[in-house]
XYZ file of C-alpha atoms in Angstrom:
333
model
C -15.180 -13.731 -15.411
C -12.952 -10.664 -15.799
C -14.162 -7.083 -16.104
C -12.051 -4.084 -17.008
C -13.133 -0.545 -16.294
C -12.530 0.694 -19.817
C -14.682 -2.026 -21.375
C -17.449 -3.388 -19.185
C -17.577 -1.388 -15.957
C -19.385 1.903 -16.398
C -20.929 2.863 -13.055
C -23.266 5.759 -12.355
C -22.114 9.391 -12.072
C -21.763 10.411 -8.432
C -23.378 13.461 -6.873
C -21.112 15.880 -5.020
C -22.387 14.673 -1.628
C -21.675 11.062 -2.618
C -18.172 12.000 -3.761
C -17.499 13.574 -0.355
C -18.605 10.418 1.466
C -16.584 8.176 -0.852
C -13.516 10.377 -0.333
C -13.887 10.173 3.442
C -14.767 6.468 3.375
C -11.740 5.286 5.372
C -12.170 8.044 7.955
C -15.870 7.215 8.333
C -15.025 3.542 8.811
C -12.747 4.425 11.738
C -15.470 6.588 13.266
C -17.951 3.734 12.904
C -15.585 1.383 14.731
C -15.259 3.907 17.561
C -19.027 4.370 17.719
C -19.455 0.604 18.039
C -16.862 0.396 20.832
C -18.326 3.403 22.672
C -21.814 1.920 22.467
C -20.647 -1.399 23.913
C -18.830 0.096 26.904
C -21.597 2.654 27.496
C -24.100 -0.201 27.769
C -22.055 -1.701 30.625
C -23.455 0.991 32.909
C -27.133 0.725 33.858
C -27.833 4.282 35.017
C -24.997 6.726 34.465
C -24.061 6.424 30.786
C -20.626 8.087 30.880
C -19.885 7.795 27.165
C -23.214 9.187 25.874
C -21.824 12.665 25.165
C -18.917 11.128 23.279
C -21.313 9.081 21.177
C -23.251 12.225 20.315
C -20.009 13.976 19.352
C -18.973 11.026 17.153
C -22.327 11.144 15.352
C -21.985 14.921 14.910
C -18.560 14.355 13.384
C -19.979 11.896 10.848
C -22.693 14.421 9.972
C -20.086 17.129 9.421
C -18.385 14.841 6.921
C -21.640 14.004 5.154
C -22.547 17.710 5.019
C -19.290 18.495 3.193
C -17.919 20.651 5.991
C -14.502 22.245 5.571
C -11.555 20.047 6.419
C -10.344 22.492 9.070
C -13.639 22.133 10.952
C -13.480 18.329 10.781
C -9.865 18.359 11.962
C -10.600 20.597 14.969
C -13.637 18.548 15.987
C -11.555 15.371 15.729
C -8.911 16.832 18.064
C -11.587 17.876 20.547
C -13.243 14.464 20.320
C -9.952 12.729 21.153
C -9.370 14.970 24.189
C -12.898 14.283 25.453
C -12.402 10.558 24.997
C -9.223 10.373 27.094
C -10.721 12.586 29.812
C -13.883 10.491 30.005
C -12.005 7.187 30.005
C -9.679 8.387 32.772
C -12.669 9.549 34.828
C -14.520 6.234 34.440
C -11.435 4.199 35.384
C -11.108 6.273 38.567
C -14.515 5.020 39.723
C -15.026 1.966 41.893
C -16.511 -0.361 39.296
C -16.632 -4.173 39.011
C -13.512 -5.840 37.613
C -15.327 -7.069 34.488
C -16.450 -3.556 33.533
C -13.000 -2.156 34.304
C -11.323 -4.706 32.021
C -13.809 -3.951 29.226
C -13.117 -0.211 29.462
C -9.347 -0.804 29.562
C -9.546 -3.052 26.511
C -11.607 -0.445 24.671
C -9.055 2.214 25.639
C -6.285 0.166 23.994
C -8.382 -0.135 20.840
C -9.031 3.624 20.840
C -5.295 4.319 21.094
C -4.604 2.137 18.052
C -7.451 3.787 16.136
C -6.335 7.320 16.967
C -2.777 6.530 15.890
C -4.204 5.645 12.484
C -6.761 8.469 12.561
C -4.103 11.130 13.092
C -2.170 9.688 10.163
C -5.313 9.727 8.005
C -6.002 13.357 8.896
C -2.502 14.339 7.754
C -2.989 12.452 4.512
C -6.492 13.851 3.993
C -5.081 17.342 4.398
C -2.625 16.640 1.589
C -5.358 14.965 -0.449
C -7.745 17.911 -0.195
C -5.081 20.477 -1.045
C -3.239 18.484 -3.712
C -5.822 16.063 -5.160
C -3.851 15.228 -8.305
C -0.335 15.437 -6.881
C 1.828 12.326 -6.733
C 3.533 12.061 -3.362
C 6.844 10.356 -2.576
C 6.764 8.114 0.514
C 9.611 6.556 2.446
C 9.202 2.833 1.758
C 9.838 1.704 5.340
C 7.381 4.232 6.775
C 4.841 3.230 4.139
C 5.093 -0.434 5.158
C 4.924 0.436 8.864
C 1.705 2.396 8.277
C 0.108 -0.792 6.987
C 1.494 -2.872 9.842
C -0.204 -0.452 12.271
C -3.368 -0.868 10.238
C -3.208 -4.677 10.583
C -2.512 -4.452 14.330
C -5.505 -2.189 14.862
C -7.680 -4.524 12.809
C -6.663 -7.478 14.974
C -7.084 -5.601 18.260
C -10.539 -4.403 17.268
C -11.622 -8.034 16.802
C -11.246 -8.567 20.581
C -9.779 -12.019 20.124
C -12.059 -13.228 17.328
C -9.047 -13.605 15.068
C -5.327 -12.959 14.759
C -3.392 -11.691 11.770
C -0.087 -13.385 10.969
C 2.355 -12.875 8.122
C 4.247 -16.165 8.372
C 2.653 -19.464 7.345
C 4.559 -21.302 10.078
C 2.766 -19.192 12.711
C -0.742 -19.586 11.303
C -3.423 -21.095 13.525
C -6.853 -22.363 12.530
C -8.576 -18.998 13.107
C -5.726 -16.773 11.946
C -5.687 -14.697 8.804
C -2.511 -15.123 6.792
C -1.797 -11.765 5.152
C 1.103 -11.371 2.763
C 1.776 -7.708 1.996
C 4.680 -6.930 -0.326
C 5.884 -3.565 -1.623
C 8.617 -3.164 -4.255
C 9.917 -0.079 -6.005
C 12.547 0.621 -8.629
C 13.159 3.958 -6.884
C 15.149 2.436 -4.050
C 13.713 3.250 -0.646
C 10.981 5.483 -2.070
C 7.603 4.862 -3.666
C 5.246 7.359 -5.292
C 1.460 7.524 -5.538
C -1.343 10.007 -4.868
C -2.408 9.953 -1.217
C -5.918 8.969 -2.255
C -4.564 5.800 -3.875
C -2.981 4.757 -0.589
C -6.505 5.058 0.818
C -7.814 2.802 -1.949
C -5.206 0.149 -1.115
C -6.215 0.199 2.552
C -9.903 -0.039 1.714
C -9.501 -2.975 -0.667
C -7.271 -4.927 1.733
C -9.829 -4.287 4.495
C -12.595 -5.532 2.186
C -10.633 -8.690 1.446
C -10.333 -9.389 5.175
C -13.967 -8.483 5.835
C -15.381 -10.918 3.274
C -12.999 -13.756 4.115
C -13.667 -16.012 7.091
C -10.994 -16.309 9.822
C -8.479 -18.922 8.730
C -8.385 -17.520 5.208
C -5.557 -15.980 3.233
C -5.048 -12.541 1.704
C -2.212 -11.689 -0.679
C -1.585 -8.033 -1.489
C 1.205 -6.509 -3.510
C 2.336 -3.091 -4.697
C 4.931 -2.661 -7.412
C 6.409 0.486 -8.910
C 8.382 -0.540 -11.969
C 8.875 0.579 -15.573
C 6.777 3.727 -15.129
C 3.755 1.743 -13.936
C 2.273 1.510 -10.443
C 0.540 -1.820 -9.898
C -1.589 -3.010 -6.987
C -3.264 -6.386 -6.586
C -5.171 -8.007 -3.728
C -6.422 -11.593 -3.740
C -8.451 -13.357 -1.054
C -9.934 -16.790 -0.366
C -13.261 -15.329 0.691
C -16.915 -15.674 -0.204
C -16.624 -14.268 -3.716
C -19.125 -12.202 -5.701
C -21.986 -13.617 -7.817
C -21.025 -13.391 -11.491
C -24.162 -11.470 -12.433
C -23.308 -8.799 -9.846
C -19.667 -8.144 -10.740
C -20.561 -4.989 -12.650
C -22.958 -3.813 -9.913
C -20.592 -3.867 -6.936
C -19.003 -0.629 -8.187
C -22.318 1.203 -7.789
C -22.493 3.624 -4.872
C -23.701 1.829 -1.730
C -24.274 -1.514 -3.484
C -23.438 -4.676 -1.552
C -23.464 -8.124 -3.181
C -26.541 -10.166 -2.267
C -24.493 -12.928 -0.634
C -22.900 -10.370 1.733
C -25.920 -8.339 2.816
C -26.488 -10.424 5.937
C -23.067 -9.455 7.290
C -22.704 -6.704 9.856
C -19.944 -4.382 8.693
C -18.693 -0.943 9.682
C -18.502 0.278 6.084
C -21.056 1.672 3.691
C -20.275 -0.399 0.614
C -18.086 2.287 -0.980
C -14.703 0.562 -1.264
C -14.988 -0.564 -4.880
C -16.855 2.614 -5.829
C -13.917 4.649 -4.599
C -11.377 2.341 -6.250
C -13.016 2.771 -9.654
C -13.500 6.522 -9.248
C -9.847 7.062 -8.347
C -8.550 4.668 -11.026
C -10.473 6.487 -13.733
C -9.413 9.889 -12.434
C -5.769 8.757 -12.653
C -6.261 7.270 -16.147
C -5.586 3.747 -14.943
C -7.147 0.348 -15.468
C -9.006 -1.828 -12.974
C -9.650 -5.556 -13.196
C -11.863 -7.698 -10.995
C -12.150 -11.479 -11.037
C -14.264 -13.500 -8.617
C -15.675 -16.952 -7.999
C -18.246 -17.844 -5.359
C -16.804 -19.560 -2.275
C -13.286 -19.316 -3.723
C -12.413 -15.649 -3.551
C -11.875 -12.377 -5.362
C -8.959 -10.636 -7.051
C -8.830 -6.893 -7.705
C -5.920 -5.432 -9.662
C -5.190 -1.819 -10.604
C -2.546 -0.341 -12.893
C -1.720 3.366 -13.010
C 0.559 5.038 -15.573
C 3.439 7.019 -14.087
C 5.130 8.384 -17.203
C 2.733 11.358 -17.423
C 3.428 12.451 -13.837
C 5.154 15.824 -14.151
C 5.882 16.600 -10.508
C 6.406 14.532 -7.364
C 6.545 16.019 -3.870
C 8.035 14.364 -0.802
C 5.394 13.662 1.827
C 7.712 14.936 4.561
C 8.114 18.281 2.757
C 4.356 18.780 2.527
C 3.844 17.975 6.202
C 6.660 20.317 7.240
C 5.207 23.076 5.067
C 1.930 22.639 6.925
C -0.348 22.510 3.863
C -1.784 25.891 4.874
C -4.073 26.493 1.933
C -7.773 26.941 2.738
C -9.720 23.750 2.207
C -13.376 23.381 1.302
C -15.422 20.851 -0.601
C -14.427 17.586 -2.263
C -11.028 17.072 -3.844
C -12.011 14.637 -6.575
C -15.067 16.450 -7.913
C -15.615 13.998 -10.733
C -18.022 11.202 -11.506
C -17.524 8.118 -13.620
C -16.560 8.415 -17.262
């Protein structure tokens, strides 16, 4: 069964608070991962709970996002949160604690470092996204690919050994994910897209991994050719019930066969994908079969793009405009 957004997928209009949460979906996911890790290492200590204040700060940060706080406030609180985390971790590791607890804290510290590498990158991109919501940005192709490799490494490290991610079939073990991620562009070593669409790609690849058991395969591709930007991701996961294919784009909806799974997300990945695709006058296709997998494909027209700005130029300029409220203040058409 195939659904296209301009024919059979309608969705419900989103409220402004829902739009804010959908926009910040990837950032919230990272915070949720950190909250989970902080909770686990905090529970290692029976009396003195050294990470309790950090947990409270992480929850306050999520509330700031949900309350549509200004980006500058969120950015400053994120910087302060990171400083507190390193100070607390260093203090705990200076204690005389059992080897098992020490190793758990050290492992969590490595995960936090991977997450914050990605988080800092997301904050830079969110800054661009809030200030230039409709602007197409030019990325260096090698840096673009490396961003996703960091994303895959952090995903694997956060699993704490439950699975590995490999990109070569010859290296694949029984519990390894095989992820093929290809990017091609007819603009040489550059590729263009709105920053928010890069977020969509990340979210949909993460969804494919999340709903595919270890040992499965995920194929993702991005192509910029003939004035069209195409993205497709295909997995060998659990699939979506046919009668729910049009519902999974609804805000917060999770397919019935996936509701038993513990995830760090809020069920907004496809909601965001459709919202952004429609905003950019593109087309989205979804195809799924239970126990066999799901394919999501998006096409965006490029010929109407009047201006493209290099990502490096925006970052060097500092993006100093005042920021408040959601960038994509639109619902579904």
